Short mmCIF file of C-alpha atoms in Angstrom, two decimals:
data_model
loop_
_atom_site.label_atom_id
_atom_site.label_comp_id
_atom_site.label_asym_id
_atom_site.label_seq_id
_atom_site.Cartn_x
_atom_site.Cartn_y
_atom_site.Cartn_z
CA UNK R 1 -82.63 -60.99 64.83
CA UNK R 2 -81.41 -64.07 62.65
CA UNK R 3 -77.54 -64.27 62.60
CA UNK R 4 -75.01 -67.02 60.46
CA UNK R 5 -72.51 -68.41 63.48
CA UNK R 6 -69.06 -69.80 62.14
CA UNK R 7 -68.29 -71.19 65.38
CA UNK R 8 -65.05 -73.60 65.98
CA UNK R 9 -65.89 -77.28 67.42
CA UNK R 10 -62.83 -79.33 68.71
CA UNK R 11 -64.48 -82.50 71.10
CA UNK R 12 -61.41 -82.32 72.89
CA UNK R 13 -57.60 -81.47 73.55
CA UNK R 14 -56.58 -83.94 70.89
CA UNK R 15 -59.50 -83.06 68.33
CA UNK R 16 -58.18 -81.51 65.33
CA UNK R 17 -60.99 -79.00 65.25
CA UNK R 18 -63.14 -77.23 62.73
CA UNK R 19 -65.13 -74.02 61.87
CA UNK R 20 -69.35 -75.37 61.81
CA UNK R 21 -71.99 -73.16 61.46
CA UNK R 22 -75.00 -72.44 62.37
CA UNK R 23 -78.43 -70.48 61.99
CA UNK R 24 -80.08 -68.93 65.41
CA UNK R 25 -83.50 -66.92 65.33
CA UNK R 26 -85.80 -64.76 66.81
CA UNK R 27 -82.48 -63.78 68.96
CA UNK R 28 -83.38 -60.43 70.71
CA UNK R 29 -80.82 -57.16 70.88
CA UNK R 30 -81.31 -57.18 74.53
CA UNK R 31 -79.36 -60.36 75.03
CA UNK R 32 -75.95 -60.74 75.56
CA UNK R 33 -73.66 -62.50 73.56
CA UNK R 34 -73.56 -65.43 75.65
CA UNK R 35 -77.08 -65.54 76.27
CA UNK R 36 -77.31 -65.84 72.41
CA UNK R 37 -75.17 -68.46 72.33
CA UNK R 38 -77.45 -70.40 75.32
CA UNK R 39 -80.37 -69.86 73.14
CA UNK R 40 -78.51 -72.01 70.52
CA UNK R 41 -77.06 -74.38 73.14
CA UNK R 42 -80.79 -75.48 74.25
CA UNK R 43 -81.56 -75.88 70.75
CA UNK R 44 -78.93 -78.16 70.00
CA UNK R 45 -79.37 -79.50 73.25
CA UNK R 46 -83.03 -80.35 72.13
CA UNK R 47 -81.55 -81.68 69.03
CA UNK R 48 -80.13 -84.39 70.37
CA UNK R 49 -76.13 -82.39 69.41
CA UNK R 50 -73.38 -81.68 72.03
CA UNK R 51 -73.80 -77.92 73.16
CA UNK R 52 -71.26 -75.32 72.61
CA UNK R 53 -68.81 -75.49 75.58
CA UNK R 54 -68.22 -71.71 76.49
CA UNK R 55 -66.29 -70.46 80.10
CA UNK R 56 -68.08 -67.87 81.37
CA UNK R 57 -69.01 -67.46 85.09
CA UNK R 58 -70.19 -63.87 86.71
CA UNK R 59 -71.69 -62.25 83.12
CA UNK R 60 -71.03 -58.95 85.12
CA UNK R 61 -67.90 -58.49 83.42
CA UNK R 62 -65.61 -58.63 86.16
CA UNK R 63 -64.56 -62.55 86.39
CA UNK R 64 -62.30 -62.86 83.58
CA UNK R 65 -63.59 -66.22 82.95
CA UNK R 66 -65.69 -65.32 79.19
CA UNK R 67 -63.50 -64.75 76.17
CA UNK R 68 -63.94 -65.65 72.35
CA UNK R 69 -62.84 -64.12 69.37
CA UNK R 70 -65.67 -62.70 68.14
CA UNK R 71 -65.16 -61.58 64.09
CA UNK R 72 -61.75 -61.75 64.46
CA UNK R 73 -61.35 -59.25 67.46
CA UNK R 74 -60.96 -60.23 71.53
CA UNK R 75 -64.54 -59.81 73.24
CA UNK R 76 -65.82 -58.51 69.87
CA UNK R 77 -64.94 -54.76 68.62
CA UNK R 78 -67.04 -53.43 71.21
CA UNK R 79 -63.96 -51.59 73.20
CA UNK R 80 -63.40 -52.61 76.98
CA UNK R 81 -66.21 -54.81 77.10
CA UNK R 82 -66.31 -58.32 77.99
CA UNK R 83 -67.82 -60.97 75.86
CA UNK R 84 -70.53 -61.63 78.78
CA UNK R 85 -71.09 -58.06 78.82
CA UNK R 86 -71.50 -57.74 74.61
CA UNK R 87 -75.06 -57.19 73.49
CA UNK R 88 -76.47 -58.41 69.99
CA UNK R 89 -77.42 -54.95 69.40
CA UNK R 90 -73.92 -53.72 68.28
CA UNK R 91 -74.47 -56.66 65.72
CA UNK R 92 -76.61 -56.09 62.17
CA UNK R 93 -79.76 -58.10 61.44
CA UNK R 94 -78.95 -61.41 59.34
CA UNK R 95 -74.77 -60.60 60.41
CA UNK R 96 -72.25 -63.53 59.81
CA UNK R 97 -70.43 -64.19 62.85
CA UNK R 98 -67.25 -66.04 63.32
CA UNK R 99 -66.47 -67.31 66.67
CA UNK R 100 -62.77 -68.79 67.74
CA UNK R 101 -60.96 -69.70 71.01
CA UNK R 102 -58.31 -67.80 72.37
CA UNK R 103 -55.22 -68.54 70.14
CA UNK R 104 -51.57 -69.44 71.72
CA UNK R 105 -49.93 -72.68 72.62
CA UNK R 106 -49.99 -71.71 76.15
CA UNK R 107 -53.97 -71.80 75.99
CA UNK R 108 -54.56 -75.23 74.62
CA UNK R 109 -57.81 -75.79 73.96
CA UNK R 110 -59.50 -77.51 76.21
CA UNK R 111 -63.31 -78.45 74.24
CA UNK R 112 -64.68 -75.69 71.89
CA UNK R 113 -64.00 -72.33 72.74
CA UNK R 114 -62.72 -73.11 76.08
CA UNK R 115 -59.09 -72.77 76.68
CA UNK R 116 -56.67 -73.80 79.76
CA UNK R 117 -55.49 -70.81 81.48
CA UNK R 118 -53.37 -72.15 83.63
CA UNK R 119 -50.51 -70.61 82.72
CA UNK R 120 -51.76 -67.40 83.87
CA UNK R 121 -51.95 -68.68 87.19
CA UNK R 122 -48.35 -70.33 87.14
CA UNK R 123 -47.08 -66.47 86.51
CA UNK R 124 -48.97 -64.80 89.34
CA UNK R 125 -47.94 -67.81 91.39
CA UNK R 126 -43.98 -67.24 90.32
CA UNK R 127 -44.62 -64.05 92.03
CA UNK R 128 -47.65 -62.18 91.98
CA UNK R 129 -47.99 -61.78 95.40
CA UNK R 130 -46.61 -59.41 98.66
CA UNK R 131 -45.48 -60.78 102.10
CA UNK R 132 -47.67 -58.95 104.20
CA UNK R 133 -47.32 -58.64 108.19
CA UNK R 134 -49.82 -61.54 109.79
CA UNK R 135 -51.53 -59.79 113.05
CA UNK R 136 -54.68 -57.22 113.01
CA UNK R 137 -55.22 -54.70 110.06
CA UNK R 138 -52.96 -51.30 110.10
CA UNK R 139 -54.38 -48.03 110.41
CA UNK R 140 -55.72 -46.81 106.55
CA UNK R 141 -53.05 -43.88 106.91
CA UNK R 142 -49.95 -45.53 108.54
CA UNK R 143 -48.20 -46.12 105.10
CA UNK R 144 -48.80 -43.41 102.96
CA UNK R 145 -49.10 -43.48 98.87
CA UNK R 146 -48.83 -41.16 96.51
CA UNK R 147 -52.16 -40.41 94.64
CA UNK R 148 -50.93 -40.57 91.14
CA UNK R 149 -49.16 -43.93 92.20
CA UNK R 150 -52.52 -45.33 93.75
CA UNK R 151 -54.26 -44.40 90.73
CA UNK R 152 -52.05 -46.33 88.56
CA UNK R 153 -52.01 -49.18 90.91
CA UNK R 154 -55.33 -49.12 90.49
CA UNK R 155 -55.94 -49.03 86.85
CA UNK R 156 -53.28 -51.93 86.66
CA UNK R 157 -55.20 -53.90 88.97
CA UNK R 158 -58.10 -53.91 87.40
CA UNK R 159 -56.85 -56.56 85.33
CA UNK R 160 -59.46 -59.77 85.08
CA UNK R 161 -56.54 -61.72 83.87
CA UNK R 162 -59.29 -63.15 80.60
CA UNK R 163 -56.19 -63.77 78.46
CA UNK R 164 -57.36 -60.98 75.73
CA UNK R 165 -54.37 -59.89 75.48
CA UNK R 166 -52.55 -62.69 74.61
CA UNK R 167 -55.34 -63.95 71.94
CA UNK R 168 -55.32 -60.19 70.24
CA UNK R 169 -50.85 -60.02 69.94
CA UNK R 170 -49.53 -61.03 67.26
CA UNK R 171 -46.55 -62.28 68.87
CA UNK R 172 -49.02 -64.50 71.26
CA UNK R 173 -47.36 -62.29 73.95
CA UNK R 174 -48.60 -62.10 77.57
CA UNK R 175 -46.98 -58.92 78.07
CA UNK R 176 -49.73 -56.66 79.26
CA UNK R 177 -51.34 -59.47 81.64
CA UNK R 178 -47.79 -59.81 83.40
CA UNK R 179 -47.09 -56.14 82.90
CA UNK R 180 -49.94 -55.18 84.70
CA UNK R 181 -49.93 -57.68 87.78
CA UNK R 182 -46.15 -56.32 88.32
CA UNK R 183 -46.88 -52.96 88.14
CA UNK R 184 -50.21 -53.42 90.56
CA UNK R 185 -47.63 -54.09 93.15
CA UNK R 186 -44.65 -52.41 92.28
CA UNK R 187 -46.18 -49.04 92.53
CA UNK R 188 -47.34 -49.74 96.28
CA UNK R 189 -45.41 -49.46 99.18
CA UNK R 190 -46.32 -53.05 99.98
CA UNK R 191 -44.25 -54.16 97.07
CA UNK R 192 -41.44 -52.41 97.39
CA UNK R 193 -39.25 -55.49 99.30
CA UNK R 194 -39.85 -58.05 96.65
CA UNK R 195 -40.14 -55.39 93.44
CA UNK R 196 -36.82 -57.21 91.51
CA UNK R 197 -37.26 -60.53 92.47
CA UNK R 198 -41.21 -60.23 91.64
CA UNK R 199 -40.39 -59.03 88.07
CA UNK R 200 -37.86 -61.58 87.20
CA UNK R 201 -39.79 -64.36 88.45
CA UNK R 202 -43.01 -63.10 86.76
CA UNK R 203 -41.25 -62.68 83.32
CA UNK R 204 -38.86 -65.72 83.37
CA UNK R 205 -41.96 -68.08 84.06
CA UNK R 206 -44.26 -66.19 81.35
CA UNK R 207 -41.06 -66.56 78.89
CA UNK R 208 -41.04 -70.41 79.92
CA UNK R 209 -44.49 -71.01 79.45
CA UNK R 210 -43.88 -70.02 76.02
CA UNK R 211 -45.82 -66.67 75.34
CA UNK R 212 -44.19 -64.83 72.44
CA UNK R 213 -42.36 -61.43 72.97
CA UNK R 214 -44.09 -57.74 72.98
CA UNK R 215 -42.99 -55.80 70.05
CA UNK R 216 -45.02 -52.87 71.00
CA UNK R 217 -47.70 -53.24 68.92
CA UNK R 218 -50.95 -52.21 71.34
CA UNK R 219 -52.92 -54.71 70.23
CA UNK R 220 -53.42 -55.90 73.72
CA UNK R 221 -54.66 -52.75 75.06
CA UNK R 222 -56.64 -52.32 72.63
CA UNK R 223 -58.73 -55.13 73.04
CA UNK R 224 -58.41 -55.09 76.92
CA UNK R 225 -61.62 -55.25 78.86
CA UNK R 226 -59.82 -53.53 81.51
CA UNK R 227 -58.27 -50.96 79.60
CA UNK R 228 -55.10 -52.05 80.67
CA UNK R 229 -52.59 -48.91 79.62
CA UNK R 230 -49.75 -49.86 77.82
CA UNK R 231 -47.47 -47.99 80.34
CA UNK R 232 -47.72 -50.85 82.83
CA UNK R 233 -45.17 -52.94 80.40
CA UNK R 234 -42.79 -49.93 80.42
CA UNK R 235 -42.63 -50.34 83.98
CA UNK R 236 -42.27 -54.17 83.80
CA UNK R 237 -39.44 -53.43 81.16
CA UNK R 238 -37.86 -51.07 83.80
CA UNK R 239 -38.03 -53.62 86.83
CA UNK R 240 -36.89 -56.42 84.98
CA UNK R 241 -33.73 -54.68 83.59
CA UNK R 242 -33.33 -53.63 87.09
CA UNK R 243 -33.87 -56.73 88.27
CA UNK R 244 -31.34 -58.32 85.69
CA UNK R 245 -28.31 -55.87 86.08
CA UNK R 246 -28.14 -55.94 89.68
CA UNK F 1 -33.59 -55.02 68.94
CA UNK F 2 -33.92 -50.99 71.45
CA UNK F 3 -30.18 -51.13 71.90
CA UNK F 4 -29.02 -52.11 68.43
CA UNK F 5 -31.69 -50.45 66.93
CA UNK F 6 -30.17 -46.53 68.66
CA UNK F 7 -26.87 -47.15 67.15
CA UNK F 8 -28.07 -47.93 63.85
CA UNK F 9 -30.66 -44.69 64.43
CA UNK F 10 -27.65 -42.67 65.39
CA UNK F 11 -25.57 -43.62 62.74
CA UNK F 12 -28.42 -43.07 60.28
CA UNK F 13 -28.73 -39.13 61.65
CA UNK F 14 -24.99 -38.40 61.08
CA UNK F 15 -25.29 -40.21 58.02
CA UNK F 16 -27.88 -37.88 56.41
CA UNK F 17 -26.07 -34.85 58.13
CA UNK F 18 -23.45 -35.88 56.01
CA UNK F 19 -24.73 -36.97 52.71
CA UNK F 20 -26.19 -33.29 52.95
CA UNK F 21 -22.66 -31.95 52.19
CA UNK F 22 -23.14 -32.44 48.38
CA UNK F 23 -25.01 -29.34 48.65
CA UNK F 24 -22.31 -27.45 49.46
CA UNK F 25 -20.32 -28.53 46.45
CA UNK F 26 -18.40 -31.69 45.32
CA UNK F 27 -15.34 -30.81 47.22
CA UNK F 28 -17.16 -30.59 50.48
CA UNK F 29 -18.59 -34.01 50.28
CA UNK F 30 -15.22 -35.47 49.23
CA UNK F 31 -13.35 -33.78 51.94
CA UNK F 32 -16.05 -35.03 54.43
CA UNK F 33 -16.00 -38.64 53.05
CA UNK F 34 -11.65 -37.86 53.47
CA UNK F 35 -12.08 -36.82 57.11
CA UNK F 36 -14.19 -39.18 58.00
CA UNK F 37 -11.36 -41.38 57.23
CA UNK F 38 -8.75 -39.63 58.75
CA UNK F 39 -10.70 -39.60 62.08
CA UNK F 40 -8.59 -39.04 64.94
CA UNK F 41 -5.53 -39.37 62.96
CA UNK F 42 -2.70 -38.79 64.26
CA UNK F 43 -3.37 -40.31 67.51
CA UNK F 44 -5.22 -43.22 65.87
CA UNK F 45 -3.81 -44.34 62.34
CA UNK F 46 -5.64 -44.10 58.65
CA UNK F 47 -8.94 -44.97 58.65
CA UNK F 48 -9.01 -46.44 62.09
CA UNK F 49 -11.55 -44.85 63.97
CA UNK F 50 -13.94 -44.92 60.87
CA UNK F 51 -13.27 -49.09 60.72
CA UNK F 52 -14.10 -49.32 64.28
CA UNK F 53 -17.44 -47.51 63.81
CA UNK F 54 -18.38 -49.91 60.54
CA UNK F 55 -17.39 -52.80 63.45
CA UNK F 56 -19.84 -51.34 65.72
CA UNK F 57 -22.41 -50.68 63.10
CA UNK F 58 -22.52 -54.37 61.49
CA UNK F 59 -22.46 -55.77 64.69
CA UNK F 60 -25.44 -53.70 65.72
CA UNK F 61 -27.21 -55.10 62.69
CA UNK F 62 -26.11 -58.42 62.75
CA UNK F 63 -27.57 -58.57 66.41
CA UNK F 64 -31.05 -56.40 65.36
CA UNK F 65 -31.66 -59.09 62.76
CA UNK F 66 -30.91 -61.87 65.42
CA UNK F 67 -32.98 -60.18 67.33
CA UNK F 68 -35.83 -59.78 65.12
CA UNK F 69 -35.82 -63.99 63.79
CA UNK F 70 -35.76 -64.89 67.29
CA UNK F 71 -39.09 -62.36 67.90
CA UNK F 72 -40.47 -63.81 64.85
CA UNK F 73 -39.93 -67.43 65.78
CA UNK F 74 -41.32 -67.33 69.14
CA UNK F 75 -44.15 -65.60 68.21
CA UNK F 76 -44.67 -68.65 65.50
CA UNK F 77 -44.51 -71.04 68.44
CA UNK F 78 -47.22 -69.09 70.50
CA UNK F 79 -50.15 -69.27 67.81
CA UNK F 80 -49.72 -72.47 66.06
CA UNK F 81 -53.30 -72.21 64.89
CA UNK F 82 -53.72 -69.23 63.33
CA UNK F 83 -57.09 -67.32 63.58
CA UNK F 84 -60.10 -67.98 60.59
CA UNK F 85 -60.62 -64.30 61.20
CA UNK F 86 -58.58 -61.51 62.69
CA UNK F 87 -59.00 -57.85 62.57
CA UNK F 88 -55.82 -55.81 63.78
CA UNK F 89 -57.54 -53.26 66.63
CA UNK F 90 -54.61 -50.80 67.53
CA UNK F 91 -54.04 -47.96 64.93
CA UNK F 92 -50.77 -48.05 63.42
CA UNK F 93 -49.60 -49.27 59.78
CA UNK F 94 -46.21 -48.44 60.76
CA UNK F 95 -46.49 -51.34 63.31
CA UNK F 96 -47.93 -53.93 61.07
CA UNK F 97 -44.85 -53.54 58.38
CA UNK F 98 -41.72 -53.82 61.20
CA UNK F 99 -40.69 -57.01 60.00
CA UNK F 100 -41.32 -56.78 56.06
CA UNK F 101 -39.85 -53.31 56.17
CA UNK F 102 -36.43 -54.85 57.93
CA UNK F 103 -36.71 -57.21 55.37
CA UNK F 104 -37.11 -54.80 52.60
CA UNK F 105 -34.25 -52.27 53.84
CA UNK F 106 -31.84 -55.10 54.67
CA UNK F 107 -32.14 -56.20 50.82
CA UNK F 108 -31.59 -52.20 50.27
CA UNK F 109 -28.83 -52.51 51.80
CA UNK F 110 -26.73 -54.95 50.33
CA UNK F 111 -27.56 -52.66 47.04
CA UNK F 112 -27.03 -49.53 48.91
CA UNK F 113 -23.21 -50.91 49.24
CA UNK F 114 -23.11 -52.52 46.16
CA UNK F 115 -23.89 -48.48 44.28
CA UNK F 116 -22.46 -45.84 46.38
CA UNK F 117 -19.53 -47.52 48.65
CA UNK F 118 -18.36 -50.30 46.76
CA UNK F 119 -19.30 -48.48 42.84
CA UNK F 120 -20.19 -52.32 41.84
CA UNK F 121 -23.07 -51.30 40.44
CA UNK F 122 -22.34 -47.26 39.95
CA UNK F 123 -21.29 -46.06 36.65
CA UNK F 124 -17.77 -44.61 38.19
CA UNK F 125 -16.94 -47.86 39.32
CA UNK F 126 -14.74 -47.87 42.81
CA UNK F 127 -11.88 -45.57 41.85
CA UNK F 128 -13.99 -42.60 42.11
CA UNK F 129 -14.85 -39.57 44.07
CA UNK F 130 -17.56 -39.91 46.25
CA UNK F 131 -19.24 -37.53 44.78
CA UNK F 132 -18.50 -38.13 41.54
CA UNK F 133 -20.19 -41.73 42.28
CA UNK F 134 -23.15 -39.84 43.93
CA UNK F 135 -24.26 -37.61 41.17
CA UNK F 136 -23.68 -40.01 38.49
CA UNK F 137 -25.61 -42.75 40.83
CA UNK F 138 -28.49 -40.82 40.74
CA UNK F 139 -28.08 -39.28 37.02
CA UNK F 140 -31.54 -38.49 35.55
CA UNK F 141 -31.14 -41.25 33.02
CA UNK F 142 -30.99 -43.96 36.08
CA UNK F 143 -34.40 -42.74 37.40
CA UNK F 144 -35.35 -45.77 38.19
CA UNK F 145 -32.06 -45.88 40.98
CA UNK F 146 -33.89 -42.79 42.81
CA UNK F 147 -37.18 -44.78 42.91
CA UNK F 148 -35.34 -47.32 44.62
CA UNK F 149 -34.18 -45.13 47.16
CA UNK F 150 -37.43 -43.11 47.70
CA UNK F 151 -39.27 -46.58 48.56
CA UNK F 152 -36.21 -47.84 50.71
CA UNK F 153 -36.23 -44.68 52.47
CA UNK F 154 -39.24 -44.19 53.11
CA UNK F 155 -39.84 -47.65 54.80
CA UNK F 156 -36.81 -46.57 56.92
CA UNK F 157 -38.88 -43.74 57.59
CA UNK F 158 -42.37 -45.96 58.73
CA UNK F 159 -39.28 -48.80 59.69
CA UNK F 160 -38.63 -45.97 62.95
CA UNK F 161 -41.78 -44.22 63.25
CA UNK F 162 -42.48 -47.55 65.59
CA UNK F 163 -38.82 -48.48 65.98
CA UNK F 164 -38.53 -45.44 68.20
CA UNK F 165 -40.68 -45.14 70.54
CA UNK F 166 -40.93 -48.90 70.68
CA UNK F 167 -36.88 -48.86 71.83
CA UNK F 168 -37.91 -46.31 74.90
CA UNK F 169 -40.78 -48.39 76.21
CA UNK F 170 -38.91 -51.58 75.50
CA UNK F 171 -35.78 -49.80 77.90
CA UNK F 172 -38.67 -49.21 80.52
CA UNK F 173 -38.23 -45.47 79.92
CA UNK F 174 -41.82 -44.78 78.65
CA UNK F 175 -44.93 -43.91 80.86
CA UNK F 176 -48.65 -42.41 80.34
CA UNK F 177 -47.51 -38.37 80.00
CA UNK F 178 -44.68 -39.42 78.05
CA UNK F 179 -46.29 -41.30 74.97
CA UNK F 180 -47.54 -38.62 73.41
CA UNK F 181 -44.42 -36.20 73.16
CA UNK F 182 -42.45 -39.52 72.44
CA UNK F 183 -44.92 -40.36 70.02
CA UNK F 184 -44.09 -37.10 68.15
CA UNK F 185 -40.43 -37.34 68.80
CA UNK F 186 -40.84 -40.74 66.89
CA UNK F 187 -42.22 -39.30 63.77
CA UNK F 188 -40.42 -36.02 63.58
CA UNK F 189 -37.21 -38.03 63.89
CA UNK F 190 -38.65 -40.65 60.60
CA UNK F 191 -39.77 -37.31 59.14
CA UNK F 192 -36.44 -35.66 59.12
CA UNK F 193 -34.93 -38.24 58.63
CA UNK F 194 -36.74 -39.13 54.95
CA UNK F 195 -36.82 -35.59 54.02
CA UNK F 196 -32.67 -35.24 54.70
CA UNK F 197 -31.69 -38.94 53.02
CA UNK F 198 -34.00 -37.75 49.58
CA UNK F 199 -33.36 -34.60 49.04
CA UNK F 200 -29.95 -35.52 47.68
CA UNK F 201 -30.70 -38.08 45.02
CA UNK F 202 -34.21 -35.78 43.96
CA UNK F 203 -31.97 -32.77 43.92
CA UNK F 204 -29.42 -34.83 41.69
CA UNK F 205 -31.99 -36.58 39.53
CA UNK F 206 -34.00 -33.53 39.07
CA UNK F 207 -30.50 -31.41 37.86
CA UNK F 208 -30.68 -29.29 40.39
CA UNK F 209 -26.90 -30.43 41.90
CA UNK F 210 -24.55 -31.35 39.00
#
């Protein structure tokens, strides 16, 4: 396959930045997207040019570290698959392909298309955790839970936390990332004690960081690797009202 | 912007209930524009209980439009570089018009007041009948007054078929079994609620009520 890349180059945090592009051959439909992109990388590196700075880690799809906006869509419009995980088959012979960072202020761009997440971490960090009893491991069945609860538990925390979300809103909201960290735990028994507090924290720091607010629009879930359900900021929404009008 | 946005919803449903009247006669829709005023009376006096609602009402949209600027801006500060390319993924042009469509019905509005409630711009002028303002509002020589009101409306219409359902899962009150029936409550609601605001002015402009 020969493909057109339009891919954004920024040298660095203070670089203003700018779309270049650039011809790759002989690319096979068996490769991933990233593995395209290291074809091009060893060609430029060849050339003498500074590669294409890309995060990516595991290229299994369950990291959360890979992300781009691939033709104007999260991970590419392949649905609840990550960028690592993206074959050049789903693309057309001689295709134009525009490549961007993740896009919000919270995200700076660190070189290329590699952005600082690090205010994803600050939010699990306000509260993304449960206080758990130190000692030996309890019996599977001493606490019991609900199937339908684990099951939603589960589908919440399958979140990667790759920041999708957030580059698909158009508000630049972190809703669904937040939304579905709270609700991992809040459906547990385990996260019953610090349920109010959790969601408060969680949503005062993601408000601070300066994410944009959810207007509903299911963008995020849309693009979601994960398949986050939209649901799981419902049930922030509840805890944090909760939380506030106690 | 859930909150504000029922009361307005509310309003908007005994609103059309009302403005429904005129097909029961002139009379009907005068006395019903006269009680409305004389709500409560005696215990509260003349037009009391009907200023306290318009109170309630403009504050509800005074803090939906705060609401919506402050939504707007901080959305502005999250993406200061906007994407080269970027294709919307989640189905829904109802979604994608929210703010335009608040800005387009606000502006209706102001006109809305301007025709029927303050006769500004209504061929009776203010001294009139309500009705009397009505029909001759939308007399078939003023056409272009009901093709005002069919666009208006009808972004009211695609304004709540995401307004709804947006205001339940915003008030935490949504979940997975729920979407769809809430879904369809959403646009049953916008439905009605178009169908019951036009059929007045159509049924006025088309000489069908006199």
């Amino acid at each position: 396959m020969n493909l057109t890349l339009k891919v954004w180059r920024q040298s660095g945090p203070q670089d203003k930045g700018r779309m270049v592009t650039y011809r790759v051959e002989d690319i096979s439909p068996d490769m991933s997207f990233l593995e395209m992109l290291d074809v091009l990388n060893e060609r430029l590196i060849l050339e003498g040019d500074d590669p294409i700075a890309f995060d990516h880690d595991c290229r299994e799809g369950i990291c959360g570290m890979c992300g781009m906006v691939i033709n104007g869509v999260a991970h590419g419009e392949q649905r609840a698959t990550t960028t690592c995980q993206l074959h050049m088959r789903h693309f057309e012979d001689g295709a134009e392909i525009t490549i961007e960072p993740w896009r919000a202020a919270p995200f700076p761009v660190v070189k290329d298309l590699v952005v600082d997440r690090s205010s994803f971490d600050r939010i699990i960090q306000a509260g993304g955790f449960v206080s758990v009893p130190a000692g030996s491991a309890p019996d599977a069945h001493s606490v019991p839970v609900r199937k339908e609860d684990a099951d939603s538990a589960f589908d919440a925390a399958t979140c990667i936390g790759c920041g999708a979300c957030v580059a698909a809103c158009p508000n630049g909201s972190a809703s669904l990332f937040t939304a579905a960290k709270i609700t991992h735990l809040s459906l547990l028994p385990q996260g019953q004690p610090e349920r109010l507090n959790r969601a408060k924290a969680m949503v005062d720091q993601m408000d601070s960081e300066g994410f944009g607010g959810c207007t509903n629009t299911g963008e995020c879930t849309a693009v979601c690797p994960k398949g986050i359900p939209l649901d799981t900021i419902a049930q922030m929404n509840a805890d944090y009202l909760k939380a506030n009008s106690k | 912007m859930a909150v504000t946005g029922a009361v307005m919803v509310l309003f908007l449903v005994a609103h059309m209930a009302g403005n429904l009247k005129i097909f029961l006669g002139k009379d009907s829709f005068n006395e019903y524009a006269h009680a409305l005023r004389t709500l409560f009376e005696p215990l509260l006096p003349y037009r009391t209980a009907l200023t306290i609602l318009e109170i309630v009402l403009v504050v509800s949209v005074l803090a939906h439009m705060w609401a919506a600027i402050s939504l707007a801006r901080r959305a502005g500060h999250a993406r200061p570089v906007k994407y080269v390319a970027k294709k919307s993924q989640a189905n829904g042009y109802a979604t994608h018009i929210m703010r335009f469509g608040g800005l387009t019905i606000a502006l209706f509005v102001v006109w809305h007041l301007l025709d029927l409630t303050f006769g500004v711009v209504n061929p009776k002028g203010f001294d009139s009948a309500p009705a009397d303002r009505m029909v001759a509002g939308f007399d078939p020589s003023r056409w272009w007054v009901t093709l005002i009101y069919i666009v208006a409306v009808v972004m009211v219409g695609l304004h709540l078929r995401h307004g709804i359902w947006s205001a339940v899962q915003t008030l935490g009150w949504a979940n997975r079994a729920r979407y769809k029936a809430l879904k369809g409550t959403a646009a049953l609601v916008s439905v009605v609620l178009v169908i019951g605001f036009l059929a007045p002015p159509l049924a006025i402009t088309f000489g069908v009520v006199k």
